[in-house]
Amino acid sequence: MCGIVGVVGAENATEVLLSGLKKLEYRGYDSAGIYVNSKTGTPELIKRVGRIKNLEAAIPAGLAGTQGIGHTRWATNGVPSVANAHPHISNDGRFYLVHNGVLTNAKQLAADYLADVTLLSDTDTEVAVQLIAKFVRDGASVKEALRHVMQLVEGSYAFALADRDDVDTLYVAKNKSPLLIAKGDGFNAIASDALALLDRTHDFIELHDEELVVLTKDSIHIENLAGAVQERASYTVDVSEGDGDLGAYPFYMLKEIDEQPAVIRRLLSSYVDDQGQVQMPADLLKTLDGADRLYFVAAGTSYHASLAAAPMFEQLAGVPVSVHFASEFGYHMPLLSKKPMFIFLTQSGETADIRQVLVKVKTMHLPTLTITNVPTSTLAREADYALSLHAGPEIAVASTKAYTAQVATSALLAKALGMFKGTAAAKKLDIKHELSIVATAQQTLVDQKDMIHELVGKMLKTTRNAFYIGRGGDYYVALEAALKLKEISYIQAEGFAAGELKHGTIALIEEGTPVIALISDPVTAAHTRANAGETQARGANVLHIATADLAQPDDELVVPSVNGLLTPLALIVPGQLLAYYASLDRGYDVDRPRNLAKSVTVE
Ligand code: F6R
């Protein structure tokens, strides 16, 4: 979702902006733009709809500049168009603004303050830049004008503001939307994600909500909304730039699917000691032990990972768990238990739906843990505890290795909590051994790509819809596999509790409808097979994916058997590959599906 890059003091701002925006492409966008200026040049504003390559092609040769801001826009207010793309410019031509977030009272502010200004776009951002220009015309300094806008607006923002008449300065402000300051040698910069600037610096400064920053090439001045100066040390982001490289792969998604066994091994080396004991922070375990119920609150794939995690905590640690959509929970909070603890699984650590829940439960003084792939993210910083997923940067919009890391990290934490509580189930489980078996199973599955690709040819190449069915943990995998399929192949796919089909949904089954049955649970395997049979009798094209211990001779795909609690980690791999090849065979951009964003920073 919208990406921001800005720089002041660079020798070639255009280059910094373009390379940074390309690194942020993974977030999802539909238009892009840059503004570049220097003491000797003329200010240039270039915006294009579509990919960054369209923008790049429109940039005049030799445009360098020392000051610049750039943006990739994921439309919220107004269609994707050049007029709605950022940067937005004030009518007097002096101020240029890029923005990530949503200003919910923009229309009201325009009516209250800008009656005499003709707005040229449908965006809330333009309202903000026109307001800044107006307040400066009325006598405010640029900083005070920006502060005034921060006081007036409601909603979320990461702002980067350039003043045509002052090429030595950038103004920055943040509330709820992510933004980092990057300290360079002879320049300073900003970005929505450190990844955008890792080829130039590893030195970053985090910003808190409602902070304003004045940035020059060699100074970083941070203030809060009240004007009090904030001193903040920088931190080092030690992800190597190379971790985000595509290498010989055609798409990041395939690379990330292939990386999953390595992710599990990395998690084992990060969290398990030489004696095979899971090492988690003692105070975290103590707090978890004090909870009478764990509330997992998440979105999308991370919600599905939370569903897979829940039985681990129930069975290994004997603690009840409930799993909720973040977008629902904050506004329709159920009656909480007496001693709840909140766990947020989140790949990006920036999901706005989750953050509003975190903010709410913090005001209730309830303990929180974020498990994320981005240790420096907002949700990691703001929760009481944070654990890292160690999955390396995930670039494809469709999450794969982060799901694996979330489920595996949950297993490690559940085991550690069970040991802390001294449960028999936890003592019996050799988690290192079991996760090693999972890594091997995943390797076996990713090595069967060609066979899985052939299944796509038989089942998914032209269909408009498809069903994944399963029971228990298989149902949770069905939800995730169906989400993967719909987000990148645009097949209308549903994950369904197999037993529920006959209560209505079976009406949708017709000749050739693909039904993919997931079978890994000995208790319900026969029932799921029977449910698949019921669809077959009505013309469905059924694919059985079963674990080796439950497989039958005609099953189309057999998955190596692993520990029952960890089955989602093996079973999901064919689902990811089926989605990948369905998208590829239909000629879509696998990594950048339409309408989607990687980091969902608006509610
Ligand atoms: C789908 C996907 C999304 C995210 C969801 C939450 O492949 O990645 O469904 O899981 O938007 O994002 P995070 O995990 O960053 O909180």
Coordinates of C-alpha atoms and ligand atoms in Angstrom, one line a residue:
M1 CA 0.0 0.0 0.0
C2 CA 1.3 3.5 -0.8
G3 CA 5.1 3.7 -0.7
I4 CA 7.1 6.9 0.1
V5 CA 10.7 7.7 -0.6
G6 CA 12.3 11.1 -0.1
V7 CA 15.9 12.4 0.0
V8 CA 17.7 15.6 0.6
G9 CA 21.4 16.3 -0.1
A10 CA 21.9 13.4 -2.5
E11 CA 24.0 13.9 -5.6
N12 CA 21.3 12.3 -7.7
A13 CA 17.9 12.4 -6.1
T14 CA 16.1 10.9 -9.1
E15 CA 18.2 7.8 -8.9
V16 CA 17.5 7.4 -5.1
L17 CA 13.8 7.9 -5.6
L18 CA 13.5 5.5 -8.5
S19 CA 15.6 2.7 -7.0
G20 CA 13.7 3.1 -3.7
L21 CA 10.3 3.1 -5.3
K22 CA 11.2 -0.1 -7.2
K23 CA 12.0 -1.7 -3.9
L24 CA 8.6 -0.7 -2.6
E25 CA 6.8 -2.0 -5.6
Y26 CA 5.9 -5.2 -3.6
R27 CA 3.6 -3.1 -1.4
G28 CA 1.1 -2.8 -4.3
Y29 CA 0.3 0.4 -6.2
D30 CA -1.5 1.6 -9.3
S31 CA 0.4 4.9 -10.1
A32 CA 3.6 6.5 -9.3
G33 CA 5.3 9.9 -9.2
I34 CA 8.4 11.9 -8.3
Y35 CA 9.2 15.5 -7.6
V36 CA 12.9 16.6 -8.0
N37 CA 14.6 19.9 -7.5
S38 CA 18.0 21.5 -7.0
K39 CA 19.6 24.9 -6.6
T40 CA 20.6 25.0 -10.2
G41 CA 17.9 23.1 -11.9
T42 CA 14.2 23.7 -12.4
P43 CA 11.6 21.8 -10.3
E44 CA 10.2 18.7 -12.1
L45 CA 7.0 16.9 -11.2
I46 CA 6.4 13.7 -13.2
K47 CA 3.5 11.2 -12.5
R48 CA 2.2 8.2 -14.4
V49 CA -0.5 5.6 -14.0
G50 CA 0.6 2.0 -13.9
R51 CA 4.1 0.6 -13.3
I52 CA 7.2 2.5 -12.3
K53 CA 8.7 1.7 -15.7
N54 CA 6.0 4.1 -17.2
L55 CA 7.2 6.8 -14.8
E56 CA 10.8 6.1 -15.6
A57 CA 10.2 6.4 -19.3
A58 CA 8.7 9.9 -18.8
I59 CA 11.6 11.3 -16.8
P60 CA 13.8 13.7 -18.8
A61 CA 17.3 12.5 -19.4
G62 CA 19.9 13.8 -17.0
L63 CA 17.3 14.9 -14.3
A64 CA 19.3 14.6 -11.1
G65 CA 18.5 17.1 -8.3
T66 CA 19.5 17.1 -4.7
Q67 CA 16.0 17.2 -3.2
G68 CA 13.2 14.8 -4.1
I69 CA 10.1 13.0 -3.0
G70 CA 8.6 9.9 -4.6
H71 CA 5.4 7.9 -4.2
T72 CA 3.6 4.8 -5.3
R73 CA -0.1 5.2 -4.9
W74 CA -2.7 2.5 -4.0
A75 CA -6.0 4.3 -4.7
T76 CA -8.2 5.0 -1.7
N77 CA -9.8 8.4 -2.5
G78 CA -10.3 8.6 -6.3
V79 CA -9.5 6.4 -9.2
P80 CA -5.9 5.7 -10.3
S81 CA -5.1 8.6 -12.6
V82 CA -2.4 11.2 -13.2
A83 CA -4.4 13.8 -11.4
N84 CA -4.8 11.6 -8.3
A85 CA -1.2 10.3 -8.3
H86 CA 1.2 11.9 -5.9
P87 CA 3.1 14.2 -5.4
H88 CA 0.3 16.7 -5.1
I89 CA 1.1 20.4 -5.7
S90 CA -0.4 23.5 -4.1
N91 CA -2.0 25.9 -6.5
D92 CA 0.7 28.5 -6.1
G93 CA 3.2 25.9 -7.3
R94 CA 5.3 26.1 -4.2
F95 CA 4.6 23.0 -2.1
Y96 CA 4.7 19.3 -3.1
L97 CA 3.4 16.6 -0.9
V98 CA 3.3 12.8 -0.8
H99 CA 1.1 11.0 1.6
N100 CA 0.4 7.5 2.8
G101 CA -2.8 7.0 4.8
V102 CA -6.4 8.4 4.8
L103 CA -7.5 11.8 6.1
T104 CA -11.1 11.1 7.1
N105 CA -12.2 14.8 7.4
A106 CA -10.6 16.1 4.3
K107 CA -13.9 17.1 2.7
Q108 CA -14.9 19.0 5.7
L109 CA -11.5 20.8 5.9
A110 CA -11.8 21.7 2.2
A111 CA -15.2 23.2 2.9
D112 CA -14.0 25.1 6.0
Y113 CA -10.7 26.5 4.7
L114 CA -10.4 26.1 0.9
A115 CA -13.6 27.5 -0.5
D116 CA -11.6 29.8 -2.8
V117 CA -9.2 27.0 -4.0
T118 CA -9.9 24.9 -7.1
L119 CA -9.0 21.3 -6.2
L120 CA -7.6 19.4 -9.2
S121 CA -7.9 15.9 -7.8
D122 CA -10.2 13.7 -5.8
T123 CA -7.7 13.1 -3.1
D124 CA -7.5 13.9 0.6
T125 CA -3.8 14.6 0.1
E126 CA -4.4 17.6 -2.2
V127 CA -6.5 19.1 0.6
A128 CA -3.5 18.8 2.9
V129 CA -1.0 20.5 0.6
Q130 CA -3.4 23.3 -0.3
L131 CA -3.9 23.9 3.4
I132 CA -0.2 24.1 4.0
A133 CA 0.2 26.7 1.2
K134 CA -2.7 28.7 2.6
F135 CA -1.3 28.8 6.1
V136 CA 2.1 29.9 4.7
R137 CA 0.4 32.6 2.7
D138 CA -1.3 33.7 5.9
G139 CA 2.1 34.2 7.5
A140 CA 3.0 30.8 9.1
S141 CA 6.4 29.2 8.6
V142 CA 6.4 26.0 6.6
K143 CA 7.0 24.0 9.8
E144 CA 4.1 25.7 11.6
A145 CA 1.8 25.3 8.6
L146 CA 2.5 21.6 8.6
R147 CA 2.0 21.4 12.3
H148 CA -1.3 23.2 11.9
V149 CA -2.4 20.6 9.3
M150 CA -1.4 17.8 11.7
Q151 CA -3.6 19.4 14.3
L152 CA -6.6 19.7 12.0
V153 CA -6.6 16.4 10.2
E154 CA -8.2 13.2 11.4
G155 CA -7.1 9.8 10.3
S156 CA -3.7 8.4 9.3
Y157 CA -0.8 10.0 7.5
A158 CA 2.9 9.7 6.6
F159 CA 3.7 13.0 4.9
A160 CA 6.8 14.2 3.0
L161 CA 6.7 17.8 2.0
A162 CA 9.0 19.7 -0.3
D163 CA 9.2 23.5 -0.6
R164 CA 10.2 24.6 -4.1
D165 CA 11.9 27.7 -2.5
D166 CA 14.0 25.7 -0.1
V167 CA 15.8 22.8 -1.8
D168 CA 17.9 22.1 1.3
T169 CA 15.0 20.9 3.5
L170 CA 12.4 18.2 3.6
Y171 CA 9.5 18.3 6.1
V172 CA 8.1 15.0 7.3
A173 CA 5.1 14.1 9.6
K174 CA 3.7 10.8 10.7
N175 CA 0.6 9.4 12.4
K176 CA -0.4 5.7 12.3
S177 CA 1.1 5.2 8.8
P178 CA 4.7 3.8 8.7
L179 CA 7.7 6.1 8.0
L180 CA 11.4 5.8 8.8
I181 CA 14.2 8.3 8.7
A182 CA 17.4 7.1 7.0
K183 CA 20.8 8.6 8.0
G184 CA 23.2 8.7 5.1
D185 CA 26.7 9.9 4.4
G186 CA 26.1 13.4 3.1
F187 CA 22.4 13.0 2.7
N188 CA 19.3 12.1 4.8
A189 CA 16.3 10.3 3.5
I190 CA 12.9 8.8 4.4
A191 CA 11.1 5.7 3.4
S192 CA 8.0 3.7 4.2
D193 CA 10.2 0.6 4.6
A194 CA 13.9 0.3 5.2
L195 CA 14.2 -2.0 2.3
A196 CA 13.9 1.0 -0.1
L197 CA 17.2 2.5 1.1
L198 CA 19.3 -0.5 2.2
D199 CA 21.6 -0.1 -0.8
R200 CA 22.5 3.4 0.6
T201 CA 22.4 3.1 4.4
H202 CA 21.6 0.7 7.2
D203 CA 21.2 3.5 9.8
F204 CA 17.5 4.3 10.5
I205 CA 15.5 6.3 13.0
E206 CA 12.0 5.4 14.0
L207 CA 9.2 8.0 14.2
H208 CA 6.4 8.0 16.7
D209 CA 2.8 9.1 16.0
E210 CA 2.2 12.8 15.7
E211 CA 5.8 13.7 15.2
L212 CA 7.1 16.2 12.8
V213 CA 10.6 16.2 11.3
V214 CA 12.7 18.9 9.6
L215 CA 15.4 17.1 7.5
T216 CA 18.4 18.6 5.9
K217 CA 21.4 16.8 4.4
D218 CA 23.2 16.8 7.8
S219 CA 20.5 17.4 10.4
I220 CA 17.5 15.6 11.7
H221 CA 15.2 17.6 13.9
I222 CA 12.3 15.7 15.5
E223 CA 9.5 17.4 17.4
N224 CA 6.2 16.2 18.8
L225 CA 2.9 17.9 18.1
A226 CA 3.4 20.2 21.1
G227 CA 6.7 21.4 19.7
A228 CA 9.0 19.6 22.2
V229 CA 12.2 18.4 20.6
Q230 CA 12.6 14.6 20.6
E231 CA 16.1 13.0 20.9
R232 CA 16.2 9.6 19.4
A233 CA 19.1 7.2 18.6
S234 CA 19.3 5.4 15.3
Y235 CA 19.3 1.7 15.0
T236 CA 20.9 -0.6 12.4
V237 CA 18.8 -2.6 10.0
D238 CA 21.0 -5.7 9.3
V239 CA 18.9 -7.3 6.6
S240 CA 21.2 -7.6 3.6
E241 CA 20.0 -6.0 0.4
G242 CA 20.7 -9.2 -1.4
D243 CA 18.0 -11.0 0.7
G244 CA 15.4 -9.2 -1.5
D245 CA 17.0 -10.3 -4.8
L246 CA 15.1 -12.4 -7.3
G247 CA 18.2 -14.3 -8.5
A248 CA 17.3 -16.8 -11.2
Y249 CA 13.7 -17.1 -10.3
P250 CA 10.9 -15.8 -12.6
F251 CA 8.9 -14.5 -9.7
Y252 CA 9.5 -13.8 -6.0
M253 CA 6.6 -16.0 -5.0
L254 CA 8.3 -19.1 -6.4
K255 CA 11.5 -18.2 -4.7
E256 CA 9.7 -17.6 -1.4
I257 CA 7.8 -21.0 -1.6
D258 CA 11.2 -22.7 -2.2
E259 CA 12.7 -20.9 0.8
Q260 CA 10.3 -22.4 3.3
P261 CA 12.4 -25.4 4.4
A262 CA 15.3 -23.0 5.0
V263 CA 13.0 -20.6 7.0
I264 CA 12.1 -23.5 9.3
R265 CA 15.7 -24.4 9.8
R266 CA 16.6 -20.7 10.5
L267 CA 13.8 -20.6 13.1
L268 CA 15.2 -23.7 14.8
S269 CA 18.6 -22.2 14.9
S270 CA 17.2 -18.9 16.3
Y271 CA 14.9 -20.4 19.0
V272 CA 16.3 -23.8 19.9
D273 CA 19.5 -24.3 21.9
D274 CA 22.0 -27.2 21.5
Q275 CA 20.1 -29.3 24.1
G276 CA 17.0 -29.0 22.0
Q277 CA 15.3 -26.6 24.4
V278 CA 13.2 -23.8 23.0
Q279 CA 14.5 -20.5 24.2
M280 CA 11.9 -17.7 24.6
P281 CA 12.2 -14.6 26.8
A282 CA 11.4 -15.7 30.4
D283 CA 9.2 -12.6 31.1
L284 CA 7.2 -13.3 28.0
L285 CA 6.6 -16.9 29.2
K286 CA 5.7 -15.7 32.6
T287 CA 3.1 -13.2 31.2
L288 CA 1.7 -15.9 28.9
D289 CA 1.5 -18.3 31.8
G290 CA -0.6 -15.7 33.7
A291 CA -3.2 -15.5 31.0
D292 CA -6.4 -17.5 31.2
R293 CA -7.1 -17.1 27.5
L294 CA -5.0 -16.1 24.5
Y295 CA -6.7 -13.9 21.8
F296 CA -5.1 -14.1 18.4
V297 CA -6.1 -11.1 16.4
A298 CA -4.9 -10.9 12.8
A299 CA -5.9 -10.5 9.1
G300 CA -5.9 -12.5 5.9
T301 CA -3.1 -15.1 5.7
S302 CA -2.0 -14.2 9.2
Y303 CA -5.5 -14.9 10.5
H304 CA -5.3 -18.4 8.8
A305 CA -1.9 -18.9 10.5
S306 CA -3.5 -17.9 13.8
L307 CA -6.2 -20.6 13.3
A308 CA -3.4 -23.2 12.7
A309 CA -1.6 -21.9 15.8
A310 CA -4.6 -22.1 18.2
P311 CA -4.7 -25.9 18.7
M312 CA -1.0 -25.9 19.4
F313 CA -1.4 -23.6 22.5
E314 CA -4.6 -25.5 23.6
Q315 CA -3.0 -28.9 23.3
L316 CA 0.6 -28.2 24.3
A317 CA 0.0 -25.5 26.9
G318 CA -3.6 -26.3 28.0
V319 CA -4.7 -22.7 27.5
P320 CA -7.9 -21.8 25.7
V321 CA -7.5 -19.7 22.5
S322 CA -9.8 -17.7 20.4
V323 CA -8.9 -16.3 17.0
H324 CA -10.4 -13.1 15.6
F325 CA -10.3 -10.9 12.5
A326 CA -8.6 -7.6 13.5
S327 CA -11.0 -5.6 11.4
E328 CA -13.9 -6.9 13.4
F329 CA -12.5 -7.3 16.9
G330 CA -11.7 -3.7 17.7
Y331 CA -15.2 -2.6 16.9
H332 CA -17.2 -5.6 18.1
M333 CA -15.1 -6.8 21.0
P334 CA -16.5 -10.0 22.7
L335 CA -16.7 -10.3 26.4
L336 CA -13.1 -10.9 27.4
S337 CA -11.9 -13.5 29.9
K338 CA -10.6 -12.3 33.3
K339 CA -6.9 -12.4 32.3
P340 CA -6.6 -12.2 28.5
M341 CA -3.4 -11.9 26.6
F342 CA -3.3 -10.7 22.9
I343 CA -1.1 -12.2 20.2
F344 CA -0.8 -10.4 16.9
L345 CA 0.6 -12.5 14.0
T346 CA 1.5 -10.1 11.3
Q347 CA 4.0 -10.4 8.5
S348 CA 4.5 -6.7 7.9
G349 CA 3.9 -5.5 11.5
E350 CA 2.1 -2.5 10.0
T351 CA -1.5 -3.7 9.4
A352 CA -3.8 -0.8 10.4
D353 CA -6.6 -3.1 11.3
I354 CA -4.4 -4.8 13.9
R355 CA -2.9 -1.5 15.1
Q356 CA -6.3 -0.1 16.1
V357 CA -6.8 -3.3 18.2
L358 CA -3.4 -2.9 19.8
V359 CA -4.0 0.7 20.7
K360 CA -7.4 -0.2 22.2
V361 CA -6.2 -3.1 24.4
K362 CA -3.2 -1.1 25.5
T363 CA -5.5 1.5 27.0
M364 CA -7.1 -1.4 28.8
H365 CA -3.6 -2.3 30.2
L366 CA -3.8 -5.9 28.8
P367 CA -0.6 -7.7 27.8
T368 CA 0.3 -7.9 24.1
L369 CA 2.8 -9.9 21.9
T370 CA 3.5 -9.2 18.2
I371 CA 5.0 -12.0 16.1
T372 CA 6.3 -10.4 12.9
N373 CA 8.7 -10.6 10.1
V374 CA 9.7 -6.9 10.6
P375 CA 11.2 -6.5 14.0
T376 CA 11.4 -2.7 13.6
S377 CA 7.8 -2.4 12.6
T378 CA 5.2 -0.3 14.4
L379 CA 3.4 -3.4 15.9
A380 CA 6.7 -4.8 17.1
R381 CA 7.7 -1.6 18.7
E382 CA 4.4 -0.9 20.4
A383 CA 3.4 -4.3 21.8
D384 CA 4.8 -5.4 25.2
Y385 CA 6.7 -8.2 23.6
A386 CA 7.8 -9.0 20.1
L387 CA 9.1 -12.2 18.4
S388 CA 10.7 -12.3 15.0
L389 CA 9.7 -14.6 12.2
H390 CA 13.2 -14.7 10.7
A391 CA 11.7 -15.4 7.2
G392 CA 13.8 -12.7 5.4
P393 CA 12.0 -10.1 3.2
E394 CA 8.8 -11.4 1.7
I395 CA 8.3 -9.5 -1.6
A396 CA 5.5 -11.3 -3.4
V397 CA 2.1 -9.9 -2.4
A398 CA 0.8 -13.4 -1.8
S399 CA 2.3 -14.5 1.5
T400 CA 3.9 -17.9 1.6
K401 CA 7.1 -18.2 3.7
A402 CA 5.7 -15.7 6.3
Y403 CA 2.8 -18.1 6.8
T404 CA 5.2 -21.0 7.3
A405 CA 7.2 -18.9 9.7
Q406 CA 4.1 -17.8 11.7
V407 CA 2.9 -21.3 12.1
A408 CA 6.3 -22.7 13.0
T409 CA 7.1 -19.9 15.4
S410 CA 3.7 -20.4 17.1
A411 CA 4.6 -24.1 17.5
L412 CA 7.9 -23.2 19.1
L413 CA 6.2 -20.7 21.5
A414 CA 3.5 -23.2 22.4
K415 CA 6.1 -25.8 23.2
A416 CA 8.0 -23.3 25.3
L417 CA 4.9 -22.3 27.2
G418 CA 3.9 -25.9 27.7
M419 CA 7.3 -26.7 29.1
F420 CA 7.0 -23.6 31.4
K421 CA 3.7 -24.9 32.6
G422 CA 5.1 -28.5 32.8
T423 CA 2.4 -30.1 30.7
A424 CA 2.9 -33.8 29.7
A425 CA 2.0 -33.0 26.0
A426 CA 4.8 -30.4 25.8
K427 CA 7.4 -32.7 27.5
K428 CA 6.5 -35.5 25.0
L429 CA 7.0 -33.4 21.9
D430 CA 10.5 -33.2 20.4
I431 CA 9.7 -30.0 18.5
K432 CA 13.2 -29.7 16.9
H433 CA 12.9 -33.2 15.5
E434 CA 9.3 -32.7 14.4
L435 CA 9.9 -29.4 12.7
S436 CA 13.0 -30.9 10.9
I437 CA 10.7 -33.5 9.5
V438 CA 8.4 -30.8 8.3
A439 CA 11.2 -29.0 6.6
T440 CA 12.1 -32.2 4.8
A441 CA 8.4 -32.7 3.8
Q442 CA 8.3 -29.2 2.4
Q443 CA 11.4 -29.9 0.4
T444 CA 9.8 -33.0 -1.0
L445 CA 6.8 -31.0 -2.0
V446 CA 8.6 -28.1 -3.6
D447 CA 10.6 -30.7 -5.6
Q448 CA 7.3 -31.9 -7.1
K449 CA 6.6 -28.7 -8.9
D450 CA 6.2 -30.2 -12.4
M451 CA 3.6 -32.7 -11.2
I452 CA 1.7 -29.9 -9.4
H453 CA 1.9 -27.8 -12.5
E454 CA 0.3 -30.6 -14.5
L455 CA -2.6 -30.8 -12.0
V456 CA -3.2 -27.1 -12.7
G457 CA -3.5 -27.9 -16.4
K458 CA -6.1 -30.6 -15.7
M459 CA -8.1 -28.6 -13.1
L460 CA -7.5 -24.9 -12.8
K461 CA -6.4 -23.5 -16.1
T462 CA -9.8 -22.2 -17.3
T463 CA -12.2 -22.7 -14.4
R464 CA -14.0 -19.7 -13.0
N465 CA -14.4 -21.1 -9.5
A466 CA -13.0 -23.8 -7.2
F467 CA -13.4 -25.3 -3.7
Y468 CA -11.0 -26.4 -1.1
I469 CA -12.6 -28.6 1.5
G470 CA -11.3 -30.1 4.8
R471 CA -12.1 -30.6 8.4
G472 CA -10.3 -29.3 11.6
G473 CA -6.7 -28.2 10.7
D474 CA -7.4 -29.2 7.1
Y475 CA -10.2 -26.7 7.0
Y476 CA -7.8 -23.9 8.1
V477 CA -5.4 -24.9 5.3
A478 CA -8.4 -24.9 2.9
L479 CA -9.1 -21.3 3.8
E480 CA -5.5 -20.3 3.2
A481 CA -5.1 -22.3 0.0
A482 CA -8.3 -20.8 -1.4
L483 CA -7.1 -17.3 -0.5
K484 CA -3.8 -17.9 -2.3
L485 CA -5.7 -19.1 -5.4
K486 CA -8.1 -16.2 -5.5
E487 CA -5.6 -13.5 -4.9
I488 CA -3.2 -14.3 -7.7
S489 CA -5.3 -16.3 -10.3
Y490 CA -8.6 -14.5 -9.8
I491 CA -10.4 -17.8 -9.6
Q492 CA -13.3 -17.5 -7.3
A493 CA -12.1 -20.0 -4.7
E494 CA -13.7 -20.9 -1.4
G495 CA -12.2 -22.8 1.5
F496 CA -15.0 -24.8 3.1
A497 CA -15.5 -27.0 6.1
A498 CA -16.2 -30.3 4.3
G499 CA -19.2 -31.3 6.4
E500 CA -20.9 -27.9 5.8
L501 CA -21.1 -28.4 2.0
K502 CA -24.3 -30.4 2.1
H503 CA -26.0 -27.7 4.2
G504 CA -26.3 -25.4 1.2
T505 CA -23.1 -24.8 -0.8
I506 CA -23.2 -28.1 -2.6
A507 CA -25.9 -26.4 -4.8
L508 CA -22.9 -24.6 -6.5
I509 CA -21.3 -27.9 -7.7
E510 CA -21.8 -28.6 -11.3
E511 CA -20.1 -30.6 -14.1
G512 CA -16.3 -30.0 -13.9
T513 CA -16.3 -27.8 -10.8
P514 CA -12.8 -28.3 -9.2
V515 CA -13.0 -29.6 -5.6
I516 CA -9.7 -30.1 -3.8
A517 CA -10.1 -32.3 -0.7
L518 CA -7.5 -32.0 2.0
I519 CA -7.1 -35.2 4.1
S520 CA -4.6 -35.3 7.0
D521 CA -6.7 -36.1 10.0
P522 CA -7.3 -39.8 10.8
V523 CA -10.4 -38.9 12.8
T524 CA -12.2 -37.2 10.0
A525 CA -10.5 -38.6 6.9
A526 CA -13.3 -40.9 6.0
H527 CA -15.9 -38.2 6.4
T528 CA -14.0 -35.7 4.2
R529 CA -13.6 -38.4 1.5
A530 CA -17.3 -39.0 1.7
N531 CA -18.0 -35.3 1.3
A532 CA -15.6 -35.2 -1.7
G533 CA -17.5 -38.2 -3.1
E534 CA -20.8 -36.3 -2.8
T535 CA -19.5 -33.5 -5.0
Q536 CA -18.0 -36.1 -7.4
A537 CA -21.4 -37.7 -7.8
R538 CA -22.6 -34.3 -8.9
G539 CA -20.0 -33.8 -11.6
A540 CA -17.1 -32.2 -9.6
N541 CA -13.6 -32.7 -10.7
V542 CA -12.1 -33.8 -7.4
L543 CA -8.4 -33.7 -6.5
H544 CA -7.5 -35.6 -3.3
I545 CA -4.5 -34.3 -1.4
A546 CA -3.8 -36.7 1.5
T547 CA -1.0 -37.4 3.9
A548 CA 1.0 -40.6 3.3
D549 CA -0.5 -42.4 6.4
L550 CA -4.0 -41.8 5.1
A551 CA -3.5 -42.0 1.3
Q552 CA -5.4 -44.3 -1.0
P553 CA -4.1 -45.7 -4.3
D554 CA -6.0 -43.2 -6.5
D555 CA -5.2 -40.1 -4.6
E556 CA -3.7 -37.6 -7.0
L557 CA -1.2 -36.0 -4.6
V558 CA 0.4 -37.5 -1.5
V559 CA 2.0 -35.3 1.2
P560 CA 4.6 -36.7 3.5
S561 CA 3.1 -37.4 7.0
V562 CA 4.3 -35.0 9.8
N563 CA 3.2 -34.4 13.4
G564 CA -0.5 -33.8 13.5
L565 CA -0.2 -30.3 14.9
L566 CA 2.2 -29.3 12.2
T567 CA 0.3 -30.7 9.2
P568 CA -0.7 -27.2 7.9
L569 CA 3.0 -26.5 7.2
A570 CA 3.2 -29.4 4.8
L571 CA -0.3 -29.4 3.4
I572 CA -0.2 -25.7 2.4
V573 CA 2.7 -26.1 0.0
P574 CA 0.7 -27.8 -2.8
G575 CA -2.0 -25.1 -2.2
Q576 CA 0.7 -22.4 -2.8
L577 CA 2.1 -24.1 -5.9
L578 CA -1.4 -24.7 -7.4
A579 CA -2.1 -21.0 -7.0
Y580 CA 1.3 -20.0 -8.4
Y581 CA 0.9 -22.1 -11.6
A582 CA -2.8 -21.2 -12.1
S583 CA -1.7 -17.5 -12.1
L584 CA 1.3 -18.2 -14.3
D585 CA -0.7 -20.2 -16.8
R586 CA -3.3 -17.5 -17.1
G587 CA -0.6 -15.0 -17.8
Y588 CA -0.9 -12.8 -14.7
D589 CA 1.8 -10.9 -12.8
V590 CA 2.1 -13.5 -10.0
D591 CA 3.9 -11.2 -7.6
R592 CA 1.8 -8.1 -8.1
P593 CA -1.9 -9.1 -8.3
R594 CA -4.4 -6.5 -9.1
N595 CA -6.0 -4.4 -6.4
L596 CA -3.8 -5.8 -3.6
A597 CA -1.2 -4.3 -1.4
K598 CA 1.5 -6.1 0.7
S599 CA 1.4 -3.8 3.6
V600 CA -2.2 -2.8 4.4
T601 CA -1.8 0.5 6.2
V602 CA -5.4 1.7 6.0
E603 CA -8.4 0.3 7.9
Ligands
F6R1 C1 -2.3 -12.7 1.6 C2 -1.7 -11.8 2.6 C3 -2.7 -11.0 3.4 C4 -2.0 -10.6 4.7 C5 -2.9 -9.6 5.5 C6 -2.3 -9.2 6.8 O1 -1.4 -13.4 0.9 O2 -0.5 -11.6 2.7 O3 -3.9 -11.6 3.6 O4 -1.8 -11.7 5.5 O5 -3.1 -8.4 4.7 O6 -1.0 -8.7 6.7 P1 0.0 -8.8 7.8 O7 0.4 -10.3 7.9 O8 1.2 -8.0 7.3 O9 -0.6 -8.3 9.1

